[in-house]
């Protein structure tokens, strides 16, 4: 930025401070990442400038979208656990790297996505075989399970379906 190198690529100024903070954090954890660095320079929501600087693979496009979703979750005070469950360790960690916030890295690194104990086959008998209803019931049960820290067992969740159907 000091020597105008970016002016040919980006018609606006870059965030050198965000870039320096990110590089420092990446060095601390020995996890350098070129995509994160580009996002730190041009901004997470600046597609026009991002497209001028690089051509993203489909995988990287999904990664950027997931980071943006995590940003929305944070803005809406969704829990760290919910962020991780819905978007995964990579996207959540990327977001916090870009925020220069490593307070939760230990939790993020240790987190393992729990396996939802209910399947469509479990729900099917209670929905009269209606496909859309199976999805609705599954999503409702999964949200309950997540909101209760993954503590509800399969039998607890099945009892909820049985109680609801009575």
PDB file of C-alpha atoms in Angstrom:
ATOM      1  CA  UNK A   1       0.000   0.000   0.000  1.00  0.00           C
ATOM      2  CA  UNK A   2       2.852   2.364   0.851  1.00  0.00           C
ATOM      3  CA  UNK A   3       4.268   2.081  -2.677  1.00  0.00           C
ATOM      4  CA  UNK A   4       0.947   1.862  -4.523  1.00  0.00           C
ATOM      5  CA  UNK A   5       1.332  -1.743  -5.619  1.00  0.00           C
ATOM      6  CA  UNK A   6      -2.306  -2.566  -4.958  1.00  0.00           C
ATOM      7  CA  UNK A   7      -3.689   0.387  -6.919  1.00  0.00           C
ATOM      8  CA  UNK A   8      -3.422  -1.558 -10.174  1.00  0.00           C
ATOM      9  CA  UNK A   9      -5.447  -4.408  -8.725  1.00  0.00           C
ATOM     10  CA  UNK A  10      -7.803  -2.802  -6.263  1.00  0.00           C
ATOM     11  CA  UNK A  11      -9.429   0.583  -6.690  1.00  0.00           C
ATOM     12  CA  UNK A  12      -9.724   1.083  -2.958  1.00  0.00           C
ATOM     13  CA  UNK A  13      -7.278   0.976  -0.110  1.00  0.00           C
ATOM     14  CA  UNK A  14      -6.410  -2.323   1.494  1.00  0.00           C
ATOM     15  CA  UNK A  15      -6.538  -3.057   5.213  1.00  0.00           C
ATOM     16  CA  UNK A  16      -2.852  -3.410   5.995  1.00  0.00           C
ATOM     17  CA  UNK A  17      -3.488  -3.458   9.756  1.00  0.00           C
ATOM     18  CA  UNK A  18      -5.895  -6.397   9.449  1.00  0.00           C
ATOM     19  CA  UNK A  19      -3.352  -8.157   7.241  1.00  0.00           C
ATOM     20  CA  UNK A  20      -0.506  -7.577   9.717  1.00  0.00           C
ATOM     21  CA  UNK A  21      -2.652  -8.772  12.633  1.00  0.00           C
ATOM     22  CA  UNK A  22      -3.631 -11.889  10.704  1.00  0.00           C
ATOM     23  CA  UNK A  23      -0.042 -12.697   9.722  1.00  0.00           C
ATOM     24  CA  UNK A  24       1.065 -12.283  13.337  1.00  0.00           C
ATOM     25  CA  UNK A  25      -1.673 -14.649  14.539  1.00  0.00           C
ATOM     26  CA  UNK A  26      -0.948 -17.182  11.787  1.00  0.00           C
ATOM     27  CA  UNK A  27       2.725 -17.142  12.714  1.00  0.00           C
ATOM     28  CA  UNK A  28       1.857 -17.641  16.379  1.00  0.00           C
ATOM     29  CA  UNK A  29      -0.080 -20.814  15.515  1.00  0.00           C
ATOM     30  CA  UNK A  30       2.033 -21.785  12.499  1.00  0.00           C
ATOM     31  CA  UNK A  31      -1.026 -21.840  10.227  1.00  0.00           C
ATOM     32  CA  UNK A  32      -0.415 -19.477   7.289  1.00  0.00           C
ATOM     33  CA  UNK A  33      -3.192 -19.377   4.711  1.00  0.00           C
ATOM     34  CA  UNK A  34      -3.221 -17.448   1.435  1.00  0.00           C
ATOM     35  CA  UNK A  35      -7.028 -17.183   1.144  1.00  0.00           C
ATOM     36  CA  UNK A  36      -7.354 -15.729   4.644  1.00  0.00           C
ATOM     37  CA  UNK A  37      -4.612 -13.245   3.824  1.00  0.00           C
ATOM     38  CA  UNK A  38      -6.381 -12.089   0.673  1.00  0.00           C
ATOM     39  CA  UNK A  39      -9.628 -11.722   2.633  1.00  0.00           C
ATOM     40  CA  UNK A  40      -7.823  -9.704   5.308  1.00  0.00           C
ATOM     41  CA  UNK A  41      -6.550  -7.310   2.644  1.00  0.00           C
ATOM     42  CA  UNK A  42      -9.705  -6.818   0.580  1.00  0.00           C
ATOM     43  CA  UNK A  43     -12.398  -7.522   3.174  1.00  0.00           C
ATOM     44  CA  UNK A  44     -14.666 -10.500   3.671  1.00  0.00           C
ATOM     45  CA  UNK A  45     -17.691  -8.999   1.911  1.00  0.00           C
ATOM     46  CA  UNK A  46     -15.948  -7.267  -0.966  1.00  0.00           C
ATOM     47  CA  UNK A  47     -16.533  -9.611  -3.922  1.00  0.00           C
ATOM     48  CA  UNK A  48     -15.621  -6.998  -6.519  1.00  0.00           C
ATOM     49  CA  UNK A  49     -12.124  -6.544  -5.143  1.00  0.00           C
ATOM     50  CA  UNK A  50     -11.732 -10.210  -4.284  1.00  0.00           C
ATOM     51  CA  UNK A  51     -12.472 -11.140  -7.912  1.00  0.00           C
ATOM     52  CA  UNK A  52      -9.909  -8.612  -9.141  1.00  0.00           C
ATOM     53  CA  UNK A  53      -7.166 -10.090  -6.974  1.00  0.00           C
ATOM     54  CA  UNK A  54      -7.764 -13.804  -7.486  1.00  0.00           C
ATOM     55  CA  UNK A  55      -9.832 -16.465  -9.172  1.00  0.00           C
ATOM     56  CA  UNK A  56     -11.323 -18.716  -6.531  1.00  0.00           C
ATOM     57  CA  UNK A  57     -11.934 -22.416  -6.988  1.00  0.00           C
ATOM     58  CA  UNK A  58     -15.422 -23.676  -6.175  1.00  0.00           C
ATOM     59  CA  UNK A  59     -14.021 -25.065  -2.938  1.00  0.00           C
ATOM     60  CA  UNK A  60     -12.624 -21.664  -1.953  1.00  0.00           C
ATOM     61  CA  UNK A  61     -15.887 -19.952  -2.927  1.00  0.00           C
ATOM     62  CA  UNK A  62     -17.755 -22.297  -0.552  1.00  0.00           C
ATOM     63  CA  UNK A  63     -15.146 -21.586   2.103  1.00  0.00           C
ATOM     64  CA  UNK A  64     -15.654 -17.822   1.767  1.00  0.00           C
ATOM     65  CA  UNK A  65     -19.444 -18.278   1.910  1.00  0.00           C
ATOM     66  CA  UNK A  66     -19.119 -20.407   5.051  1.00  0.00           C
ATOM     67  CA  UNK A  67     -16.946 -17.733   6.699  1.00  0.00           C
ATOM     68  CA  UNK A  68     -19.601 -15.152   5.810  1.00  0.00           C
ATOM     69  CA  UNK A  69     -22.288 -17.346   7.372  1.00  0.00           C
ATOM     70  CA  UNK A  70     -20.223 -17.604  10.544  1.00  0.00           C
ATOM     71  CA  UNK A  71     -19.975 -13.788  10.546  1.00  0.00           C
ATOM     72  CA  UNK A  72     -23.787 -13.635  10.333  1.00  0.00           C
ATOM     73  CA  UNK A  73     -24.078 -16.121  13.205  1.00  0.00           C
ATOM     74  CA  UNK A  74     -21.745 -14.019  15.335  1.00  0.00           C
ATOM     75  CA  UNK A  75     -23.714 -10.876  14.483  1.00  0.00           C
ATOM     76  CA  UNK A  76     -26.862 -12.702  15.613  1.00  0.00           C
ATOM     77  CA  UNK A  77     -25.235 -13.991  18.825  1.00  0.00           C
ATOM     78  CA  UNK A  78     -25.347 -17.651  17.794  1.00  0.00           C
ATOM     79  CA  UNK A  79     -23.182 -19.808  20.048  1.00  0.00           C
ATOM     80  CA  UNK A  80     -19.705 -20.952  19.141  1.00  0.00           C
ATOM     81  CA  UNK A  81     -20.944 -24.537  19.333  1.00  0.00           C
ATOM     82  CA  UNK A  82     -23.714 -23.762  16.830  1.00  0.00           C
ATOM     83  CA  UNK A  83     -21.207 -22.041  14.536  1.00  0.00           C
ATOM     84  CA  UNK A  84     -18.998 -25.129  14.621  1.00  0.00           C
ATOM     85  CA  UNK A  85     -21.866 -27.574  14.168  1.00  0.00           C
ATOM     86  CA  UNK A  86     -23.339 -25.767  11.171  1.00  0.00           C
ATOM     87  CA  UNK A  87     -20.178 -24.576   9.376  1.00  0.00           C
ATOM     88  CA  UNK A  88     -17.267 -26.622  10.672  1.00  0.00           C
ATOM     89  CA  UNK A  89     -13.911 -25.964  12.245  1.00  0.00           C
ATOM     90  CA  UNK A  90     -12.269 -24.461   9.131  1.00  0.00           C
ATOM     91  CA  UNK A  91     -14.832 -21.705   8.561  1.00  0.00           C
ATOM     92  CA  UNK A  92     -15.145 -20.827  12.236  1.00  0.00           C
ATOM     93  CA  UNK A  93     -11.402 -20.700  12.729  1.00  0.00           C
ATOM     94  CA  UNK A  94     -10.989 -18.634   9.544  1.00  0.00           C
ATOM     95  CA  UNK A  95     -13.531 -16.125  10.822  1.00  0.00           C
ATOM     96  CA  UNK A  96     -11.809 -15.744  14.188  1.00  0.00           C
ATOM     97  CA  UNK A  97      -8.418 -15.457  12.525  1.00  0.00           C
ATOM     98  CA  UNK A  98      -9.804 -12.604  10.429  1.00  0.00           C
ATOM     99  CA  UNK A  99     -11.157 -10.996  13.607  1.00  0.00           C
ATOM    100  CA  UNK A 100      -7.721 -11.328  15.243  1.00  0.00           C
ATOM    101  CA  UNK A 101      -9.411 -13.244  18.064  1.00  0.00           C
ATOM    102  CA  UNK A 102      -7.767 -16.457  19.213  1.00  0.00           C
ATOM    103  CA  UNK A 103      -9.443 -16.819  22.618  1.00  0.00           C
ATOM    104  CA  UNK A 104     -11.534 -19.789  21.495  1.00  0.00           C
ATOM    105  CA  UNK A 105      -8.905 -21.573  19.379  1.00  0.00           C
ATOM    106  CA  UNK A 106      -8.304 -24.298  21.960  1.00  0.00           C
ATOM    107  CA  UNK A 107     -12.027 -25.130  22.050  1.00  0.00           C
ATOM    108  CA  UNK A 108     -12.274 -24.926  18.263  1.00  0.00           C
ATOM    109  CA  UNK A 109      -9.271 -27.203  17.733  1.00  0.00           C
ATOM    110  CA  UNK A 110     -10.574 -29.803  20.179  1.00  0.00           C
ATOM    111  CA  UNK A 111     -14.170 -29.790  18.960  1.00  0.00           C
ATOM    112  CA  UNK A 112     -15.535 -32.910  17.309  1.00  0.00           C
ATOM    113  CA  UNK A 113     -18.899 -32.702  15.588  1.00  0.00           C
ATOM    114  CA  UNK A 114     -21.363 -34.958  17.418  1.00  0.00           C
ATOM    115  CA  UNK A 115     -23.425 -37.398  15.388  1.00  0.00           C
ATOM    116  CA  UNK A 116     -27.146 -36.719  15.494  1.00  0.00           C
ATOM    117  CA  UNK A 117     -28.696 -39.932  16.851  1.00  0.00           C
ATOM    118  CA  UNK A 118     -31.954 -39.849  14.861  1.00  0.00           C
ATOM    119  CA  UNK A 119     -32.372 -40.807  11.204  1.00  0.00           C
ATOM    120  CA  UNK A 120     -35.197 -40.406   8.707  1.00  0.00           C
ATOM    121  CA  UNK A 121     -35.942 -44.106   9.147  1.00  0.00           C
ATOM    122  CA  UNK A 122     -36.588 -43.491  12.856  1.00  0.00           C
ATOM    123  CA  UNK A 123     -39.033 -40.670  12.118  1.00  0.00           C
ATOM    124  CA  UNK A 124     -40.834 -42.182   9.123  1.00  0.00           C
ATOM    125  CA  UNK A 125     -43.420 -44.229  11.096  1.00  0.00           C
ATOM    126  CA  UNK A 126     -44.592 -41.074  12.897  1.00  0.00           C
ATOM    127  CA  UNK A 127     -45.094 -38.978   9.743  1.00  0.00           C
ATOM    128  CA  UNK A 128     -47.347 -41.261   7.695  1.00  0.00           C
ATOM    129  CA  UNK A 129     -44.528 -41.555   5.158  1.00  0.00           C
ATOM    130  CA  UNK A 130     -44.740 -37.883   4.187  1.00  0.00           C
ATOM    131  CA  UNK A 131     -41.256 -36.897   2.958  1.00  0.00           C
ATOM    132  CA  UNK A 132     -41.466 -33.167   3.707  1.00  0.00           C
ATOM    133  CA  UNK A 133     -42.817 -33.878   7.200  1.00  0.00           C
ATOM    134  CA  UNK A 134     -39.879 -36.225   7.878  1.00  0.00           C
ATOM    135  CA  UNK A 135     -37.488 -33.352   7.131  1.00  0.00           C
ATOM    136  CA  UNK A 136     -39.412 -30.921   9.321  1.00  0.00           C
ATOM    137  CA  UNK A 137     -39.497 -33.328  12.265  1.00  0.00           C
ATOM    138  CA  UNK A 138     -35.814 -34.206  11.864  1.00  0.00           C
ATOM    139  CA  UNK A 139     -34.791 -30.546  11.726  1.00  0.00           C
ATOM    140  CA  UNK A 140     -36.885 -29.694  14.774  1.00  0.00           C
ATOM    141  CA  UNK A 141     -35.415 -32.558  16.779  1.00  0.00           C
ATOM    142  CA  UNK A 142     -31.895 -31.708  15.656  1.00  0.00           C
ATOM    143  CA  UNK A 143     -32.302 -28.057  16.676  1.00  0.00           C
ATOM    144  CA  UNK A 144     -33.610 -29.143  20.078  1.00  0.00           C
ATOM    145  CA  UNK A 145     -30.680 -31.556  20.446  1.00  0.00           C
ATOM    146  CA  UNK A 146     -28.136 -28.871  19.518  1.00  0.00           C
ATOM    147  CA  UNK A 147     -29.728 -26.234  21.756  1.00  0.00           C
ATOM    148  CA  UNK A 148     -29.534 -28.693  24.652  1.00  0.00           C
ATOM    149  CA  UNK A 149     -25.802 -29.258  24.216  1.00  0.00           C
ATOM    150  CA  UNK A 150     -26.197 -32.590  22.400  1.00  0.00           C
ATOM    151  CA  UNK A 151     -27.302 -34.241  25.653  1.00  0.00           C
ATOM    152  CA  UNK A 152     -30.593 -35.740  24.511  1.00  0.00           C
ATOM    153  CA  UNK A 153     -30.279 -39.429  23.732  1.00  0.00           C
ATOM    154  CA  UNK A 154     -31.994 -41.198  20.876  1.00  0.00           C
ATOM    155  CA  UNK A 155     -34.595 -42.577  23.289  1.00  0.00           C
ATOM    156  CA  UNK A 156     -35.256 -39.062  24.697  1.00  0.00           C
ATOM    157  CA  UNK A 157     -35.777 -37.689  21.197  1.00  0.00           C
ATOM    158  CA  UNK A 158     -37.948 -40.619  20.144  1.00  0.00           C
ATOM    159  CA  UNK A 159     -40.084 -40.089  23.264  1.00  0.00           C
ATOM    160  CA  UNK A 160     -40.623 -36.490  22.162  1.00  0.00           C
ATOM    161  CA  UNK A 161     -41.951 -37.681  18.810  1.00  0.00           C
ATOM    162  CA  UNK A 162     -44.253 -40.191  20.501  1.00  0.00           C
ATOM    163  CA  UNK A 163     -45.543 -37.552  22.935  1.00  0.00           C
ATOM    164  CA  UNK A 164     -46.163 -35.141  20.068  1.00  0.00           C
ATOM    165  CA  UNK A 165     -48.147 -37.723  18.109  1.00  0.00           C
ATOM    166  CA  UNK A 166     -50.480 -38.522  20.996  1.00  0.00           C
TER     167      UNK A 166
END
